[in-house]
């Protein structure tokens, strides 16, 4: 006899067996940097070595926005280690130069740093000219530059909204269209990749400008995958779930309060790593993925589907509680 999954019985039954109502976040004070992995994480240990064969990008040029820190730096490192000449761009030229030197010394391949504010179309145009001058037309373009912060939507100023959407949506468009035009003119194929987020698909409170802008980026990629495939250009997107980088967590979890609660909502029981997303990015931009176009890959350890399932919170019910609940349900009229 099947258990019912209607929304009405579950909360009452849970309370009846001593299972307290669930809250999305707690107000605890445990530190961010303590281990918060779930027990099941032992089955899903991350591999941090480079996945693709050596020299998979030999002779190719990769351009990565936001390439000096976090995920962008990790992707640049992998592309460079696989033979690519990398060009990284962001607003902070000192950070860029430091990252470029560090990656070059690690991989033995030259990494160029170009200062660029992707919100400024004229600066983007000049950056693309410099990119072509120092390295040539790119084979890989990764739109990774982003901005985000937590805020109740009623507190958002017009400038706050504009800042995020200018970086994420307009910046991605400016870079993509400027490089795309040059590639089409030269009749050169390339792979474009955008880094968005899982809430670009679902929406999310408290990050409304980011959710809106990243959803726009995904639709732009789908549109161009259809229109510009004839020119040899591919467009794909990765939606990362929580990946622990210093920059992201300092802004989105500044007190370190929520990491354990975040991990509890990930079926694989841990946060993602920079190395894992860098490997996925390299694959999608490689010749091994030449037939993947217009695709969005959710990369989140199962977080999206877990949070989407109304009854998934029942994962915390014990066997003994299920026994009691089943007896209650069997006694219900019409069961």
mmCIF file with all atom_site columns, C-alpha atoms in Angstrom, residues 75-218:
data_model
loop_
_atom_site.group_PDB
_atom_site.id
_atom_site.type_symbol
_atom_site.label_atom_id
_atom_site.label_alt_id
_atom_site.label_comp_id
_atom_site.label_asym_id
_atom_site.label_entity_id
_atom_site.label_seq_id
_atom_site.pdbx_PDB_ins_code
_atom_site.Cartn_x
_atom_site.Cartn_y
_atom_site.Cartn_z
_atom_site.occupancy
_atom_site.B_iso_or_equiv
_atom_site.pdbx_formal_charge
_atom_site.auth_seq_id
_atom_site.auth_comp_id
_atom_site.auth_asym_id
_atom_site.auth_atom_id
_atom_site.pdbx_PDB_model_num
ATOM 1   C CA . UNK A 1 75  ? 39.715 27.643 -15.404 1.00 0.00 ? 75  UNK A CA 1
ATOM 2   C CA . UNK A 1 76  ? 42.645 29.665 -16.687 1.00 0.00 ? 76  UNK A CA 1
ATOM 3   C CA . UNK A 1 77  ? 45.062 27.329 -14.909 1.00 0.00 ? 77  UNK A CA 1
ATOM 4   C CA . UNK A 1 78  ? 43.533 24.259 -16.538 1.00 0.00 ? 78  UNK A CA 1
ATOM 5   C CA . UNK A 1 79  ? 43.413 25.787 -20.033 1.00 0.00 ? 79  UNK A CA 1
ATOM 6   C CA . UNK A 1 80  ? 47.025 26.905 -19.657 1.00 0.00 ? 80  UNK A CA 1
ATOM 7   C CA . UNK A 1 81  ? 48.160 23.518 -18.349 1.00 0.00 ? 81  UNK A CA 1
ATOM 8   C CA . UNK A 1 82  ? 46.620 21.923 -21.447 1.00 0.00 ? 82  UNK A CA 1
ATOM 9   C CA . UNK A 1 83  ? 48.669 24.115 -23.775 1.00 0.00 ? 83  UNK A CA 1
ATOM 10  C CA . UNK A 1 84  ? 46.489 27.159 -24.397 1.00 0.00 ? 84  UNK A CA 1
ATOM 11  C CA . UNK A 1 85  ? 47.779 30.690 -24.580 1.00 0.00 ? 85  UNK A CA 1
ATOM 12  C CA . UNK A 1 86  ? 45.494 32.397 -22.091 1.00 0.00 ? 86  UNK A CA 1
ATOM 13  C CA . UNK A 1 87  ? 44.405 36.014 -21.892 1.00 0.00 ? 87  UNK A CA 1
ATOM 14  C CA . UNK A 1 88  ? 42.612 37.080 -18.715 1.00 0.00 ? 88  UNK A CA 1
ATOM 15  C CA . UNK A 1 89  ? 40.683 40.289 -18.165 1.00 0.00 ? 89  UNK A CA 1
ATOM 16  C CA . UNK A 1 90  ? 39.073 42.134 -15.268 1.00 0.00 ? 90  UNK A CA 1
ATOM 17  C CA . UNK A 1 91  ? 39.026 45.566 -13.670 1.00 0.00 ? 91  UNK A CA 1
ATOM 18  C CA . UNK A 1 92  ? 41.807 44.983 -11.124 1.00 0.00 ? 92  UNK A CA 1
ATOM 19  C CA . UNK A 1 93  ? 44.992 44.899 -13.163 1.00 0.00 ? 93  UNK A CA 1
ATOM 20  C CA . UNK A 1 94  ? 47.252 44.207 -10.170 1.00 0.00 ? 94  UNK A CA 1
ATOM 21  C CA . UNK A 1 95  ? 45.319 41.059 -9.267  1.00 0.00 ? 95  UNK A CA 1
ATOM 22  C CA . UNK A 1 96  ? 45.338 40.049 -12.934 1.00 0.00 ? 96  UNK A CA 1
ATOM 23  C CA . UNK A 1 97  ? 49.092 40.447 -13.309 1.00 0.00 ? 97  UNK A CA 1
ATOM 24  C CA . UNK A 1 98  ? 49.777 38.500 -10.128 1.00 0.00 ? 98  UNK A CA 1
ATOM 25  C CA . UNK A 1 99  ? 47.514 35.663 -11.271 1.00 0.00 ? 99  UNK A CA 1
ATOM 26  C CA . UNK A 1 100 ? 49.016 35.661 -14.773 1.00 0.00 ? 100 UNK A CA 1
ATOM 27  C CA . UNK A 1 101 ? 52.551 35.357 -13.405 1.00 0.00 ? 101 UNK A CA 1
ATOM 28  C CA . UNK A 1 102 ? 51.546 32.640 -10.956 1.00 0.00 ? 102 UNK A CA 1
ATOM 29  C CA . UNK A 1 103 ? 49.776 30.531 -13.574 1.00 0.00 ? 103 UNK A CA 1
ATOM 30  C CA . UNK A 1 104 ? 52.555 31.019 -16.150 1.00 0.00 ? 104 UNK A CA 1
ATOM 31  C CA . UNK A 1 105 ? 55.201 29.870 -13.680 1.00 0.00 ? 105 UNK A CA 1
ATOM 32  C CA . UNK A 1 106 ? 53.064 26.834 -12.816 1.00 0.00 ? 106 UNK A CA 1
ATOM 33  C CA . UNK A 1 107 ? 52.219 25.714 -16.358 1.00 0.00 ? 107 UNK A CA 1
ATOM 34  C CA . UNK A 1 108 ? 55.093 27.059 -18.410 1.00 0.00 ? 108 UNK A CA 1
ATOM 35  C CA . UNK A 1 109 ? 52.722 28.780 -20.837 1.00 0.00 ? 109 UNK A CA 1
ATOM 36  C CA . UNK A 1 110 ? 52.311 32.511 -21.255 1.00 0.00 ? 110 UNK A CA 1
ATOM 37  C CA . UNK A 1 111 ? 49.268 34.133 -19.659 1.00 0.00 ? 111 UNK A CA 1
ATOM 38  C CA . UNK A 1 112 ? 48.495 37.702 -20.700 1.00 0.00 ? 112 UNK A CA 1
ATOM 39  C CA . UNK A 1 113 ? 46.631 40.177 -18.476 1.00 0.00 ? 113 UNK A CA 1
ATOM 40  C CA . UNK A 1 114 ? 44.468 42.967 -19.916 1.00 0.00 ? 114 UNK A CA 1
ATOM 41  C CA . UNK A 1 115 ? 42.565 45.422 -17.748 1.00 0.00 ? 115 UNK A CA 1
ATOM 42  C CA . UNK A 1 116 ? 38.916 45.618 -18.785 1.00 0.00 ? 116 UNK A CA 1
ATOM 43  C CA . UNK A 1 117 ? 35.644 46.749 -17.280 1.00 0.00 ? 117 UNK A CA 1
ATOM 44  C CA . UNK A 1 118 ? 33.121 44.671 -19.228 1.00 0.00 ? 118 UNK A CA 1
ATOM 45  C CA . UNK A 1 119 ? 30.417 47.250 -18.481 1.00 0.00 ? 119 UNK A CA 1
ATOM 46  C CA . UNK A 1 120 ? 32.150 49.675 -20.830 1.00 0.00 ? 120 UNK A CA 1
ATOM 47  C CA . UNK A 1 121 ? 31.628 48.724 -24.506 1.00 0.00 ? 121 UNK A CA 1
ATOM 48  C CA . UNK A 1 122 ? 34.454 50.947 -25.691 1.00 0.00 ? 122 UNK A CA 1
ATOM 49  C CA . UNK A 1 123 ? 36.854 49.348 -23.206 1.00 0.00 ? 123 UNK A CA 1
ATOM 50  C CA . UNK A 1 124 ? 35.663 45.908 -24.336 1.00 0.00 ? 124 UNK A CA 1
ATOM 51  C CA . UNK A 1 125 ? 36.367 46.862 -27.950 1.00 0.00 ? 125 UNK A CA 1
ATOM 52  C CA . UNK A 1 126 ? 39.889 47.991 -27.045 1.00 0.00 ? 126 UNK A CA 1
ATOM 53  C CA . UNK A 1 127 ? 40.447 44.818 -25.005 1.00 0.00 ? 127 UNK A CA 1
ATOM 54  C CA . UNK A 1 128 ? 39.463 42.617 -27.946 1.00 0.00 ? 128 UNK A CA 1
ATOM 55  C CA . UNK A 1 129 ? 41.876 44.544 -30.174 1.00 0.00 ? 129 UNK A CA 1
ATOM 56  C CA . UNK A 1 130 ? 44.650 44.001 -27.609 1.00 0.00 ? 130 UNK A CA 1
ATOM 57  C CA . UNK A 1 131 ? 43.712 40.334 -27.279 1.00 0.00 ? 131 UNK A CA 1
ATOM 58  C CA . UNK A 1 132 ? 44.063 39.817 -31.030 1.00 0.00 ? 132 UNK A CA 1
ATOM 59  C CA . UNK A 1 133 ? 47.337 41.730 -31.032 1.00 0.00 ? 133 UNK A CA 1
ATOM 60  C CA . UNK A 1 134 ? 49.048 39.762 -28.246 1.00 0.00 ? 134 UNK A CA 1
ATOM 61  C CA . UNK A 1 135 ? 47.615 36.282 -28.836 1.00 0.00 ? 135 UNK A CA 1
ATOM 62  C CA . UNK A 1 136 ? 45.405 36.184 -31.927 1.00 0.00 ? 136 UNK A CA 1
ATOM 63  C CA . UNK A 1 137 ? 41.702 35.500 -32.318 1.00 0.00 ? 137 UNK A CA 1
ATOM 64  C CA . UNK A 1 138 ? 40.481 33.239 -29.500 1.00 0.00 ? 138 UNK A CA 1
ATOM 65  C CA . UNK A 1 139 ? 39.351 29.639 -29.875 1.00 0.00 ? 139 UNK A CA 1
ATOM 66  C CA . UNK A 1 140 ? 37.749 29.725 -26.431 1.00 0.00 ? 140 UNK A CA 1
ATOM 67  C CA . UNK A 1 141 ? 35.808 32.570 -24.817 1.00 0.00 ? 141 UNK A CA 1
ATOM 68  C CA . UNK A 1 142 ? 34.682 32.196 -21.208 1.00 0.00 ? 142 UNK A CA 1
ATOM 69  C CA . UNK A 1 143 ? 32.287 34.816 -19.843 1.00 0.00 ? 143 UNK A CA 1
ATOM 70  C CA . UNK A 1 144 ? 32.951 34.494 -16.140 1.00 0.00 ? 144 UNK A CA 1
ATOM 71  C CA . UNK A 1 145 ? 32.978 38.115 -14.913 1.00 0.00 ? 145 UNK A CA 1
ATOM 72  C CA . UNK A 1 146 ? 30.168 38.611 -12.415 1.00 0.00 ? 146 UNK A CA 1
ATOM 73  C CA . UNK A 1 147 ? 28.921 40.692 -9.538  1.00 0.00 ? 147 UNK A CA 1
ATOM 74  C CA . UNK A 1 148 ? 26.491 39.812 -6.786  1.00 0.00 ? 148 UNK A CA 1
ATOM 75  C CA . UNK A 1 149 ? 25.449 40.629 -3.237  1.00 0.00 ? 149 UNK A CA 1
ATOM 76  C CA . UNK A 1 150 ? 22.642 39.710 -0.883  1.00 0.00 ? 150 UNK A CA 1
ATOM 77  C CA . UNK A 1 151 ? 19.879 42.238 -0.375  1.00 0.00 ? 151 UNK A CA 1
ATOM 78  C CA . UNK A 1 152 ? 16.149 42.342 0.316   1.00 0.00 ? 152 UNK A CA 1
ATOM 79  C CA . UNK A 1 153 ? 14.688 43.532 -2.971  1.00 0.00 ? 153 UNK A CA 1
ATOM 80  C CA . UNK A 1 154 ? 12.898 46.467 -1.334  1.00 0.00 ? 154 UNK A CA 1
ATOM 81  C CA . UNK A 1 155 ? 16.323 47.840 -0.383  1.00 0.00 ? 155 UNK A CA 1
ATOM 82  C CA . UNK A 1 156 ? 17.716 47.763 -3.921  1.00 0.00 ? 156 UNK A CA 1
ATOM 83  C CA . UNK A 1 157 ? 18.589 51.125 -5.397  1.00 0.00 ? 157 UNK A CA 1
ATOM 84  C CA . UNK A 1 158 ? 18.500 51.733 -9.151  1.00 0.00 ? 158 UNK A CA 1
ATOM 85  C CA . UNK A 1 159 ? 22.283 51.914 -9.072  1.00 0.00 ? 159 UNK A CA 1
ATOM 86  C CA . UNK A 1 160 ? 22.564 48.546 -7.302  1.00 0.00 ? 160 UNK A CA 1
ATOM 87  C CA . UNK A 1 161 ? 20.337 46.942 -9.934  1.00 0.00 ? 161 UNK A CA 1
ATOM 88  C CA . UNK A 1 162 ? 22.271 48.591 -12.769 1.00 0.00 ? 162 UNK A CA 1
ATOM 89  C CA . UNK A 1 163 ? 25.668 47.597 -11.394 1.00 0.00 ? 163 UNK A CA 1
ATOM 90  C CA . UNK A 1 164 ? 24.868 43.879 -11.335 1.00 0.00 ? 164 UNK A CA 1
ATOM 91  C CA . UNK A 1 165 ? 22.985 43.745 -14.626 1.00 0.00 ? 165 UNK A CA 1
ATOM 92  C CA . UNK A 1 166 ? 25.662 45.813 -16.359 1.00 0.00 ? 166 UNK A CA 1
ATOM 93  C CA . UNK A 1 167 ? 28.414 43.400 -15.324 1.00 0.00 ? 167 UNK A CA 1
ATOM 94  C CA . UNK A 1 168 ? 26.559 40.133 -15.802 1.00 0.00 ? 168 UNK A CA 1
ATOM 95  C CA . UNK A 1 169 ? 24.205 40.653 -18.741 1.00 0.00 ? 169 UNK A CA 1
ATOM 96  C CA . UNK A 1 170 ? 25.513 43.687 -20.599 1.00 0.00 ? 170 UNK A CA 1
ATOM 97  C CA . UNK A 1 171 ? 29.144 42.763 -20.019 1.00 0.00 ? 171 UNK A CA 1
ATOM 98  C CA . UNK A 1 172 ? 28.619 39.252 -21.354 1.00 0.00 ? 172 UNK A CA 1
ATOM 99  C CA . UNK A 1 173 ? 26.773 40.661 -24.359 1.00 0.00 ? 173 UNK A CA 1
ATOM 100 C CA . UNK A 1 174 ? 29.458 43.259 -25.114 1.00 0.00 ? 174 UNK A CA 1
ATOM 101 C CA . UNK A 1 175 ? 32.251 40.667 -24.974 1.00 0.00 ? 175 UNK A CA 1
ATOM 102 C CA . UNK A 1 176 ? 30.337 38.035 -26.931 1.00 0.00 ? 176 UNK A CA 1
ATOM 103 C CA . UNK A 1 177 ? 29.165 40.344 -29.706 1.00 0.00 ? 177 UNK A CA 1
ATOM 104 C CA . UNK A 1 178 ? 32.515 42.106 -30.116 1.00 0.00 ? 178 UNK A CA 1
ATOM 105 C CA . UNK A 1 179 ? 34.524 38.878 -30.320 1.00 0.00 ? 179 UNK A CA 1
ATOM 106 C CA . UNK A 1 180 ? 31.794 37.169 -32.333 1.00 0.00 ? 180 UNK A CA 1
ATOM 107 C CA . UNK A 1 181 ? 31.905 39.811 -35.039 1.00 0.00 ? 181 UNK A CA 1
ATOM 108 C CA . UNK A 1 182 ? 35.673 39.432 -35.367 1.00 0.00 ? 182 UNK A CA 1
ATOM 109 C CA . UNK A 1 183 ? 35.431 35.643 -35.549 1.00 0.00 ? 183 UNK A CA 1
ATOM 110 C CA . UNK A 1 184 ? 32.703 35.761 -38.186 1.00 0.00 ? 184 UNK A CA 1
ATOM 111 C CA . UNK A 1 185 ? 34.721 38.238 -40.237 1.00 0.00 ? 185 UNK A CA 1
ATOM 112 C CA . UNK A 1 186 ? 37.777 35.955 -40.065 1.00 0.00 ? 186 UNK A CA 1
ATOM 113 C CA . UNK A 1 187 ? 35.679 32.809 -40.688 1.00 0.00 ? 187 UNK A CA 1
ATOM 114 C CA . UNK A 1 188 ? 37.110 31.246 -37.545 1.00 0.00 ? 188 UNK A CA 1
ATOM 115 C CA . UNK A 1 189 ? 35.205 28.841 -35.301 1.00 0.00 ? 189 UNK A CA 1
ATOM 116 C CA . UNK A 1 190 ? 35.240 29.063 -31.505 1.00 0.00 ? 190 UNK A CA 1
ATOM 117 C CA . UNK A 1 191 ? 33.561 27.851 -28.324 1.00 0.00 ? 191 UNK A CA 1
ATOM 118 C CA . UNK A 1 192 ? 31.815 30.305 -26.013 1.00 0.00 ? 192 UNK A CA 1
ATOM 119 C CA . UNK A 1 193 ? 31.052 29.373 -22.412 1.00 0.00 ? 193 UNK A CA 1
ATOM 120 C CA . UNK A 1 194 ? 29.119 31.367 -19.820 1.00 0.00 ? 194 UNK A CA 1
ATOM 121 C CA . UNK A 1 195 ? 29.119 30.746 -16.077 1.00 0.00 ? 195 UNK A CA 1
ATOM 122 C CA . UNK A 1 196 ? 25.698 31.425 -14.573 1.00 0.00 ? 196 UNK A CA 1
ATOM 123 C CA . UNK A 1 197 ? 23.988 29.810 -11.554 1.00 0.00 ? 197 UNK A CA 1
ATOM 124 C CA . UNK A 1 198 ? 21.239 27.322 -10.711 1.00 0.00 ? 198 UNK A CA 1
ATOM 125 C CA . UNK A 1 199 ? 18.875 30.101 -9.639  1.00 0.00 ? 199 UNK A CA 1
ATOM 126 C CA . UNK A 1 200 ? 18.972 31.529 -13.160 1.00 0.00 ? 200 UNK A CA 1
ATOM 127 C CA . UNK A 1 201 ? 16.498 28.735 -13.846 1.00 0.00 ? 201 UNK A CA 1
ATOM 128 C CA . UNK A 1 202 ? 14.407 28.830 -10.680 1.00 0.00 ? 202 UNK A CA 1
ATOM 129 C CA . UNK A 1 203 ? 14.729 32.441 -9.585  1.00 0.00 ? 203 UNK A CA 1
ATOM 130 C CA . UNK A 1 204 ? 15.636 33.302 -6.006  1.00 0.00 ? 204 UNK A CA 1
ATOM 131 C CA . UNK A 1 205 ? 14.855 35.971 -3.481  1.00 0.00 ? 205 UNK A CA 1
ATOM 132 C CA . UNK A 1 206 ? 17.571 38.282 -2.159  1.00 0.00 ? 206 UNK A CA 1
ATOM 133 C CA . UNK A 1 207 ? 19.646 37.996 -5.381  1.00 0.00 ? 207 UNK A CA 1
ATOM 134 C CA . UNK A 1 208 ? 17.048 39.270 -7.847  1.00 0.00 ? 208 UNK A CA 1
ATOM 135 C CA . UNK A 1 209 ? 19.384 41.408 -10.027 1.00 0.00 ? 209 UNK A CA 1
ATOM 136 C CA . UNK A 1 210 ? 21.826 38.512 -10.395 1.00 0.00 ? 210 UNK A CA 1
ATOM 137 C CA . UNK A 1 211 ? 19.066 35.960 -11.088 1.00 0.00 ? 211 UNK A CA 1
ATOM 138 C CA . UNK A 1 212 ? 17.503 38.207 -13.711 1.00 0.00 ? 212 UNK A CA 1
ATOM 139 C CA . UNK A 1 213 ? 20.781 39.018 -15.428 1.00 0.00 ? 213 UNK A CA 1
ATOM 140 C CA . UNK A 1 214 ? 22.052 35.444 -15.493 1.00 0.00 ? 214 UNK A CA 1
ATOM 141 C CA . UNK A 1 215 ? 18.735 34.219 -16.885 1.00 0.00 ? 215 UNK A CA 1
ATOM 142 C CA . UNK A 1 216 ? 19.230 36.755 -19.665 1.00 0.00 ? 216 UNK A CA 1
ATOM 143 C CA . UNK A 1 217 ? 22.726 35.406 -20.328 1.00 0.00 ? 217 UNK A CA 1
ATOM 144 C CA . UNK A 1 218 ? 21.351 31.888 -20.694 1.00 0.00 ? 218 UNK A CA 1
#
